[in-house]
Short mmCIF file of C-alpha atoms in Angstrom, two decimals:
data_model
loop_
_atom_site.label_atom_id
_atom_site.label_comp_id
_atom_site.label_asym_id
_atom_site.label_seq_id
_atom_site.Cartn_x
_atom_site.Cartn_y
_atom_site.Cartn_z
CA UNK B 707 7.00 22.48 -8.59
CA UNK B 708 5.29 21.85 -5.62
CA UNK B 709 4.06 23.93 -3.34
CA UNK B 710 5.35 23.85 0.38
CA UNK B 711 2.35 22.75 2.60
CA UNK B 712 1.41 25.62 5.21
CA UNK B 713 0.18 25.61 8.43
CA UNK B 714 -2.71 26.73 10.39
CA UNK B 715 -2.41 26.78 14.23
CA UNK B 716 -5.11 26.25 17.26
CA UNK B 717 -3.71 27.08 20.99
CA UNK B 718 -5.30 27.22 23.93
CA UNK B 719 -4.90 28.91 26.85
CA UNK B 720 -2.33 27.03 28.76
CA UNK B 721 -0.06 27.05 25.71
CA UNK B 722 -0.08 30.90 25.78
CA UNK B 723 0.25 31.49 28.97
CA UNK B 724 3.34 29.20 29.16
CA UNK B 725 4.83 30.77 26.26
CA UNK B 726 4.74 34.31 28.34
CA UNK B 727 6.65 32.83 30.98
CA UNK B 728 9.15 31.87 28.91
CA UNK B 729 9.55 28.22 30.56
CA UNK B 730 9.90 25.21 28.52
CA UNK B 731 8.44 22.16 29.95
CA UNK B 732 9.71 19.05 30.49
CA UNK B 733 8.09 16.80 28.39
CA UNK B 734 6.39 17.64 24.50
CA UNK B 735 3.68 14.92 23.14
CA UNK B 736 3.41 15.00 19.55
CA UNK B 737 0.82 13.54 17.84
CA UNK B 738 0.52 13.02 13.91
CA UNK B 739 -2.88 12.55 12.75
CA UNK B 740 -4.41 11.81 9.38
CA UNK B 741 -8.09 11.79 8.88
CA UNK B 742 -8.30 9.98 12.69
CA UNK B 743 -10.25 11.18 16.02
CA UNK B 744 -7.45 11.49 18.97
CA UNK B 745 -10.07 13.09 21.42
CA UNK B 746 -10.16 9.68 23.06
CA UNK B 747 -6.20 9.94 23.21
CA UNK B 748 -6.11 13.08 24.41
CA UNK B 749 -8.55 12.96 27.26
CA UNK B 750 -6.45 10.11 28.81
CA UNK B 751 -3.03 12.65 28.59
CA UNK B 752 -4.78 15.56 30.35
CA UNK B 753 -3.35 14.51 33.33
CA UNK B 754 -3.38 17.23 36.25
CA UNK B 755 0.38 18.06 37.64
CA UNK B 756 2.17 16.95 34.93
CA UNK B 757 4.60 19.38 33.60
CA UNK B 758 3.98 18.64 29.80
CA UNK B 759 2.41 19.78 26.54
CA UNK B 760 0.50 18.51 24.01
CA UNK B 761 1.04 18.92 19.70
CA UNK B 762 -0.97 17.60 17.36
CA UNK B 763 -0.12 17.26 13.71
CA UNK B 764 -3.50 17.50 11.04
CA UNK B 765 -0.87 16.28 8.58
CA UNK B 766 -3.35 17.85 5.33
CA UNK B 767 -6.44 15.21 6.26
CA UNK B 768 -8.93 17.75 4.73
CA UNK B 769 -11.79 16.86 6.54
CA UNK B 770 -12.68 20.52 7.67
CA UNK B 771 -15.28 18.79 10.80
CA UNK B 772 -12.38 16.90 12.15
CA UNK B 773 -10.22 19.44 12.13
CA UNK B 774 -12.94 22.33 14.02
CA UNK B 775 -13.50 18.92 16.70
CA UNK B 776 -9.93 18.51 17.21
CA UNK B 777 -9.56 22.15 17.59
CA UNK B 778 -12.39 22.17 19.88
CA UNK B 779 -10.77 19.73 22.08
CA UNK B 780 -7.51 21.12 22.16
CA UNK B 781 -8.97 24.69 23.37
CA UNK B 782 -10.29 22.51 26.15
CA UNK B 783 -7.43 20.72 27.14
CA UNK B 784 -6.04 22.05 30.97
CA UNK B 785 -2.47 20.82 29.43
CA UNK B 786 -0.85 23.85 27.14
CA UNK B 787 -1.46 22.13 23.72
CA UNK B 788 -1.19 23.30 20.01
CA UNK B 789 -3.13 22.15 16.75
CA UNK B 790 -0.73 22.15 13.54
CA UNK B 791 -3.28 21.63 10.50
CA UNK B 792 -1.18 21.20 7.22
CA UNK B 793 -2.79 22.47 4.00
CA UNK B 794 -1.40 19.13 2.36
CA UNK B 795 0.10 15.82 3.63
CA UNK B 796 3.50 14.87 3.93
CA UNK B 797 4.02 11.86 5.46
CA UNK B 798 4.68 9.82 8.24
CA UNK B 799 8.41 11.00 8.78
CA UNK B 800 8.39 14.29 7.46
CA UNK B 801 4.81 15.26 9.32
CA UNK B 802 7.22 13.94 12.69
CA UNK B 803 10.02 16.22 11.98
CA UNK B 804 7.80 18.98 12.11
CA UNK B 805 6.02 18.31 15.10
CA UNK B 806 9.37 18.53 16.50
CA UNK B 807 9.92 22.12 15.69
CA UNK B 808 6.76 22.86 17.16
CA UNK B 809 7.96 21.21 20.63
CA UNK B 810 9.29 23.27 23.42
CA UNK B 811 10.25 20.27 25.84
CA UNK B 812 13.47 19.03 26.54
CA UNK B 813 12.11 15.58 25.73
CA UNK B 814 9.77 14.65 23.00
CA UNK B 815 7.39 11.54 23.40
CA UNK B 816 5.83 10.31 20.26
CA UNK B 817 2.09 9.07 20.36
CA UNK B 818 0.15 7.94 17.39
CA UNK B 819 -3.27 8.90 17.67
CA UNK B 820 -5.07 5.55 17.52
CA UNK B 821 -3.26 4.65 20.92
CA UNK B 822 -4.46 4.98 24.51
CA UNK B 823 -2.80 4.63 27.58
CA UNK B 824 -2.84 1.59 29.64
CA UNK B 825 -2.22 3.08 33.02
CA UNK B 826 -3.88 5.94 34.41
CA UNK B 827 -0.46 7.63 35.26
CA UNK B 828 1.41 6.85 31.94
CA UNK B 829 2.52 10.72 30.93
CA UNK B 830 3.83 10.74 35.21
CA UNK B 831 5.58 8.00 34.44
CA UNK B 832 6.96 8.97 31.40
CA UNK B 833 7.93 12.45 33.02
CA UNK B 834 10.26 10.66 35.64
CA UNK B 835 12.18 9.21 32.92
CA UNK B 836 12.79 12.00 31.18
CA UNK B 837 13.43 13.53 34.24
CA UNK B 838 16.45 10.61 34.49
CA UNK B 839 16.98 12.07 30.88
CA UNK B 840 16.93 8.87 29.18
CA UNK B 841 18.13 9.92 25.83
CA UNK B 842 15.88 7.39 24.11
CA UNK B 843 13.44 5.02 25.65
CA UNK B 844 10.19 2.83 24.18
CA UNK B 845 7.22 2.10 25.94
CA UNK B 846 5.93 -0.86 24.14
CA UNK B 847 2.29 -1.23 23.05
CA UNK B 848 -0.67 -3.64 23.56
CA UNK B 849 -4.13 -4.64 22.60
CA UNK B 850 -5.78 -5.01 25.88
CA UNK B 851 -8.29 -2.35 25.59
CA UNK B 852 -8.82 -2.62 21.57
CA UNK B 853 -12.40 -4.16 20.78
CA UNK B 854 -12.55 -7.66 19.00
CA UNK B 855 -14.10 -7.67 15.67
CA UNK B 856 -13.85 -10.18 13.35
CA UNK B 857 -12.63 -8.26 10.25
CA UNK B 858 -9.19 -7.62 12.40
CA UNK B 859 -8.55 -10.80 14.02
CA UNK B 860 -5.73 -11.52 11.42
CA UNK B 861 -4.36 -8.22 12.37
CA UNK B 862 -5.18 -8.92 15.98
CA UNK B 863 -2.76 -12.10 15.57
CA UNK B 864 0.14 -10.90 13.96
CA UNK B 865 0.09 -7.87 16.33
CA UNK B 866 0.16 -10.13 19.48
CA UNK B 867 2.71 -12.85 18.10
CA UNK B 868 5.63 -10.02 16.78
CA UNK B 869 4.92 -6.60 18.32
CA UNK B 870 3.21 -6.34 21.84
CA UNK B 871 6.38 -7.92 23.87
CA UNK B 872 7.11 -6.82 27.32
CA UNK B 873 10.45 -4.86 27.95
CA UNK B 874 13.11 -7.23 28.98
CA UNK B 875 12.42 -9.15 25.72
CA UNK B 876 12.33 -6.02 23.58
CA UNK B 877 15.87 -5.03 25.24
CA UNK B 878 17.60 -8.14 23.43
CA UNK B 879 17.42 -6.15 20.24
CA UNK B 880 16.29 -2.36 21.00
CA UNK B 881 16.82 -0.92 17.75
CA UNK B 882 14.26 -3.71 16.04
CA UNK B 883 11.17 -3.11 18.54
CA UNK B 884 11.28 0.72 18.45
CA UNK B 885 7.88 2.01 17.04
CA UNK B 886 6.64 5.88 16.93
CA UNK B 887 4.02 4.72 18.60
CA UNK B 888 5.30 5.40 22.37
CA UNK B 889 8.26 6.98 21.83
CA UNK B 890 10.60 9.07 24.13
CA UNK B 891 13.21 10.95 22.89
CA UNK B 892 15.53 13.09 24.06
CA UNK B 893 15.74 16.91 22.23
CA UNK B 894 19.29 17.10 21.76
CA UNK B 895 19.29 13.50 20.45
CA UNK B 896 16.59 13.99 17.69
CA UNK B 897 17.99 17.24 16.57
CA UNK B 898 21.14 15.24 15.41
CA UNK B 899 18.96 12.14 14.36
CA UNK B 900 15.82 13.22 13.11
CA UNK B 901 13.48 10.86 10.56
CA UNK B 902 14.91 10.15 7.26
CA UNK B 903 12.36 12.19 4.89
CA UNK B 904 12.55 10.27 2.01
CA UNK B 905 10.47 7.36 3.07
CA UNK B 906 7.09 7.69 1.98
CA UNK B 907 4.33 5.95 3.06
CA UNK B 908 3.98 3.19 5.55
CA UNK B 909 6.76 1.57 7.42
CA UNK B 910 10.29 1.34 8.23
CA UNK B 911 11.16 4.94 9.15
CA UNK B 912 10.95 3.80 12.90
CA UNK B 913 13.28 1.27 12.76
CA UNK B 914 16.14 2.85 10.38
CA UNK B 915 15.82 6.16 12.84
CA UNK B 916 16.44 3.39 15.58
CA UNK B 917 19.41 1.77 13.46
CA UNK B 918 20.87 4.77 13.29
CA UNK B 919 20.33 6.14 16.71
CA UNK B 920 21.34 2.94 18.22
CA UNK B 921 24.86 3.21 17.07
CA UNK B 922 25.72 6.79 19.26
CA UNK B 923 22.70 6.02 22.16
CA UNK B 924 21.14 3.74 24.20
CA UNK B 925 17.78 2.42 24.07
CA UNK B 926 15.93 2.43 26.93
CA UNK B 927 12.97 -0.39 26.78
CA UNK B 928 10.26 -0.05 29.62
CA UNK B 929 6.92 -1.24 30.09
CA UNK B 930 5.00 2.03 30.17
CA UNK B 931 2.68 0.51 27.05
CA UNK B 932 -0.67 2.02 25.33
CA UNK B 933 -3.07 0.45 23.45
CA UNK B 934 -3.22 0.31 19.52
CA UNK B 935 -7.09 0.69 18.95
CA UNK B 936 -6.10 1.45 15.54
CA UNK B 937 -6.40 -2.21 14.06
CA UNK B 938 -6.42 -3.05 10.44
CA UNK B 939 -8.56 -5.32 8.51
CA UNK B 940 -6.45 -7.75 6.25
CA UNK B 941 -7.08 -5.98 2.91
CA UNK B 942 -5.75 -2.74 4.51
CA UNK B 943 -2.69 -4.80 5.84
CA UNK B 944 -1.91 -6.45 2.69
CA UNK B 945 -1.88 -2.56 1.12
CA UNK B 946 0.64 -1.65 3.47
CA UNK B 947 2.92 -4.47 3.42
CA UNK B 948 2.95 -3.43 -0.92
CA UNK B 949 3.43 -0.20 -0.15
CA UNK B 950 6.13 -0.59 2.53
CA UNK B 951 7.90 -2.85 0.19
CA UNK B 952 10.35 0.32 -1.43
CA UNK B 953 11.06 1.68 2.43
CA UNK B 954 12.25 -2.04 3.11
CA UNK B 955 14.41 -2.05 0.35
CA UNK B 956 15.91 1.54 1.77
CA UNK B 957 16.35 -0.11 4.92
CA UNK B 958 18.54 -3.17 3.33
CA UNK B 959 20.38 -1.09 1.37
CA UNK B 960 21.47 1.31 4.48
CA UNK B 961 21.58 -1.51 7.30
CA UNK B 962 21.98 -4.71 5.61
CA UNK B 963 24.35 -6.28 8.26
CA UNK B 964 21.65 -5.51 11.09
CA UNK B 965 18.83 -6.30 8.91
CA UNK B 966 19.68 -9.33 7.96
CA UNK B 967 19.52 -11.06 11.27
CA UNK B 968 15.82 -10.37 11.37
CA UNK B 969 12.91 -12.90 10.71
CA UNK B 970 11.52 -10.86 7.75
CA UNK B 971 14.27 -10.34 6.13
CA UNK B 972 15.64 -14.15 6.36
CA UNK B 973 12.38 -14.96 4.80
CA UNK B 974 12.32 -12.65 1.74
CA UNK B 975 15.82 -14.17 1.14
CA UNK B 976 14.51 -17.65 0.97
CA UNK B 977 12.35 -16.80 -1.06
CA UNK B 978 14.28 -14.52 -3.59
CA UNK B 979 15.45 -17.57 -5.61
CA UNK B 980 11.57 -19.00 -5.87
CA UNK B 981 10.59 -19.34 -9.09
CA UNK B 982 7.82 -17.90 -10.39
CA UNK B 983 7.07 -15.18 -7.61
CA UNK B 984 4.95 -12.80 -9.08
CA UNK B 985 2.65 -15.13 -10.35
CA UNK B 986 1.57 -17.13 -6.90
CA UNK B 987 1.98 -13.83 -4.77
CA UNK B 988 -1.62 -12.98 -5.64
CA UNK B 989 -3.14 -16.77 -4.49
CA UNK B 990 -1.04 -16.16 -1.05
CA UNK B 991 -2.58 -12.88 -0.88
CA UNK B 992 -6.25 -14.80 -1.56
CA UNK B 993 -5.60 -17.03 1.13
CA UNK B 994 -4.37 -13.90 4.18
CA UNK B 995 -7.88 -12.26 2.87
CA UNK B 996 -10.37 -14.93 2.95
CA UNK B 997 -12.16 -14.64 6.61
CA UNK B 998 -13.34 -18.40 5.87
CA UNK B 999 -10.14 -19.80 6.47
CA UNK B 1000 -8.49 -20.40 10.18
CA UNK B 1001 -6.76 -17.12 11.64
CA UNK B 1002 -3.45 -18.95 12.07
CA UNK B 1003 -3.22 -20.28 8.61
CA UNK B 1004 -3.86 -16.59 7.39
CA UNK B 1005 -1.44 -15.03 9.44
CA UNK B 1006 0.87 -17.16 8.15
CA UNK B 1007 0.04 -16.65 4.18
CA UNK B 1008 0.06 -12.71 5.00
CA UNK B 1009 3.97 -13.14 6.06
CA UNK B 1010 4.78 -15.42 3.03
CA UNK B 1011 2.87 -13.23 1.00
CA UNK B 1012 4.92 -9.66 2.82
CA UNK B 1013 8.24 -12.05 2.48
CA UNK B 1014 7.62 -12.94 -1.13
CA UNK B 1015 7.03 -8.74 -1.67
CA UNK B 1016 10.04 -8.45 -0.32
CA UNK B 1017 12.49 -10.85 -1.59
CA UNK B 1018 12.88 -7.99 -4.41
CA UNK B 1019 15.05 -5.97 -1.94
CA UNK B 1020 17.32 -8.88 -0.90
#
């Protein structure tokens, strides 16, 4: 049987001195981490007046430097903030969940920790709404301040064409464009629809907590956006669209007449009845990964290639 992870714990001063005075504040910013750097992220949130904290989640990375940098930081941090190292990793959804128990805010705001902030006031701004107590609201995200680099152009494409969307598109369908990746949400909300732990590994947990959320609360879209630095190359993308293959299948089984209305799922469909599947899935794949060929032609072998993965599900 396996062993329940522990935890090890890192607080500065702010954090304790808070905690003596009994006062919760008003917003908690939790951010997972596995084997990635978020001093850069967490410089940008130190923002002076703003009546927040700061968690971050070492979700069992085991690389001992990190972890004494990131404590390092957070000791340094003028916002309270708290370092949750995990002896073992559990995931994307579960690791979320916990971060939640560790929050003392009345809203939570979820932050990967390959993002930065676009503008210099994002946690203010995020503090007024929550101080509207918006009981769910999504910032969007953007590339604008991620560095080109030829190994994730194909990433860089995809990204731009599906994901970074400003907020009154994003509002025609809220539950679809709702990423953990800037993230508000309200306490009393999340403690009746927290992440579905039995997803494992990457993808779809955000948007089946959205499908389910959607149906008792609103979604608030805004453009309050941060930068994803955290940009794959195509190998690394193709490994996540195999291994988020069985979470898209959870997704269809639990929200089939939502899910069907999106592009991804249309696409699988067509493609379910293709002969043959398995056996010209690895020459799309060839195609998305060779850097010789035109960006736009691999972008669109890397969908084909995550439809044809897919089509199992449909």
């Amino acid at each position: 049987m396996t062993q329940p992870a522990t935890e090890t714990l890192t607080d500065n001063a702010a954090w304790a001195s808070l905690d003596q005075k009994v006062a919760a504040p008003r917003l908690s910013v939790l951010i997972p981490t596995y084997r990635d750097d978020p001093s850069a992220l967490l410089t940008a949130l130190d923002e002076r007046g703003v009546d927040a904290e700061i968690v971050v989640l070492d979700d069992g990375g085991g690389d001992a430097a990190l972890t004494k940098r990131m404590a390092g930081r957070i000791e340094k941090l003028k916002l309270p903030a708290r370092l949750v190292v995990l002896s073992r990793n559990e995931g994307r959804a579960k690791g979320r969940n916990r971060l939640a128990d560790h929050a003392r805010g009345r809203h939570l705001l979820f932050l990967d920790s390959d993002m930065l902030p676009d503008p210099k006031d994002f946690l203010t701004r995020w503090a007024a709404v929550a101080a509207d107590d918006a009981p769910v609201a999504f910032g969007g995200f953007t590339l604008d301040q991620a560095p080109r680099r030829p190994e994730h152009e194909l990433h860089r494409a995809m990204a731009l064409k599906s994901d970074c969307t400003p907020a009154p598109e994003r509002a025609r369908e809220p539950a679809k464009h709702v990423f953990t990746s800037n993230l508000l949400v309200r306490r009393d909300v999340f403690e009746i629809v927290a992440f579905d732990e039995r997803f494992a590994g990457w993808g779809w947990e955000d948007v089946e907590w959205a499908l389910r959320v959607a149906r008792f609360y609103p979604i608030l879209h805004i453009d309050n956006s941060a930068t994803h630095l955290g940009l794959d190359t195509a190998a690394t993308l193709a490994a996540k669209y195999e291994q988020s293959a069985a979470n898209f299948a959870r997704v269809v089984a639990a929200h089939r007449e939502a899910v069907s209305a999106y592009p991804s799922y249309k696409a699988a469909k067509a493609l379910k009845a293709a002969p043959l599947r398995r056996a010209w899935r690895p020459l799309i794949k060839a195609v998305a990964l060779n850097e010789a060929a035109p960006v736009p032609l691999r972008a669109f072998a890397l969908r084909l290639y995550r439809a044809a993965l897919y089509s199992d599900a449909v």
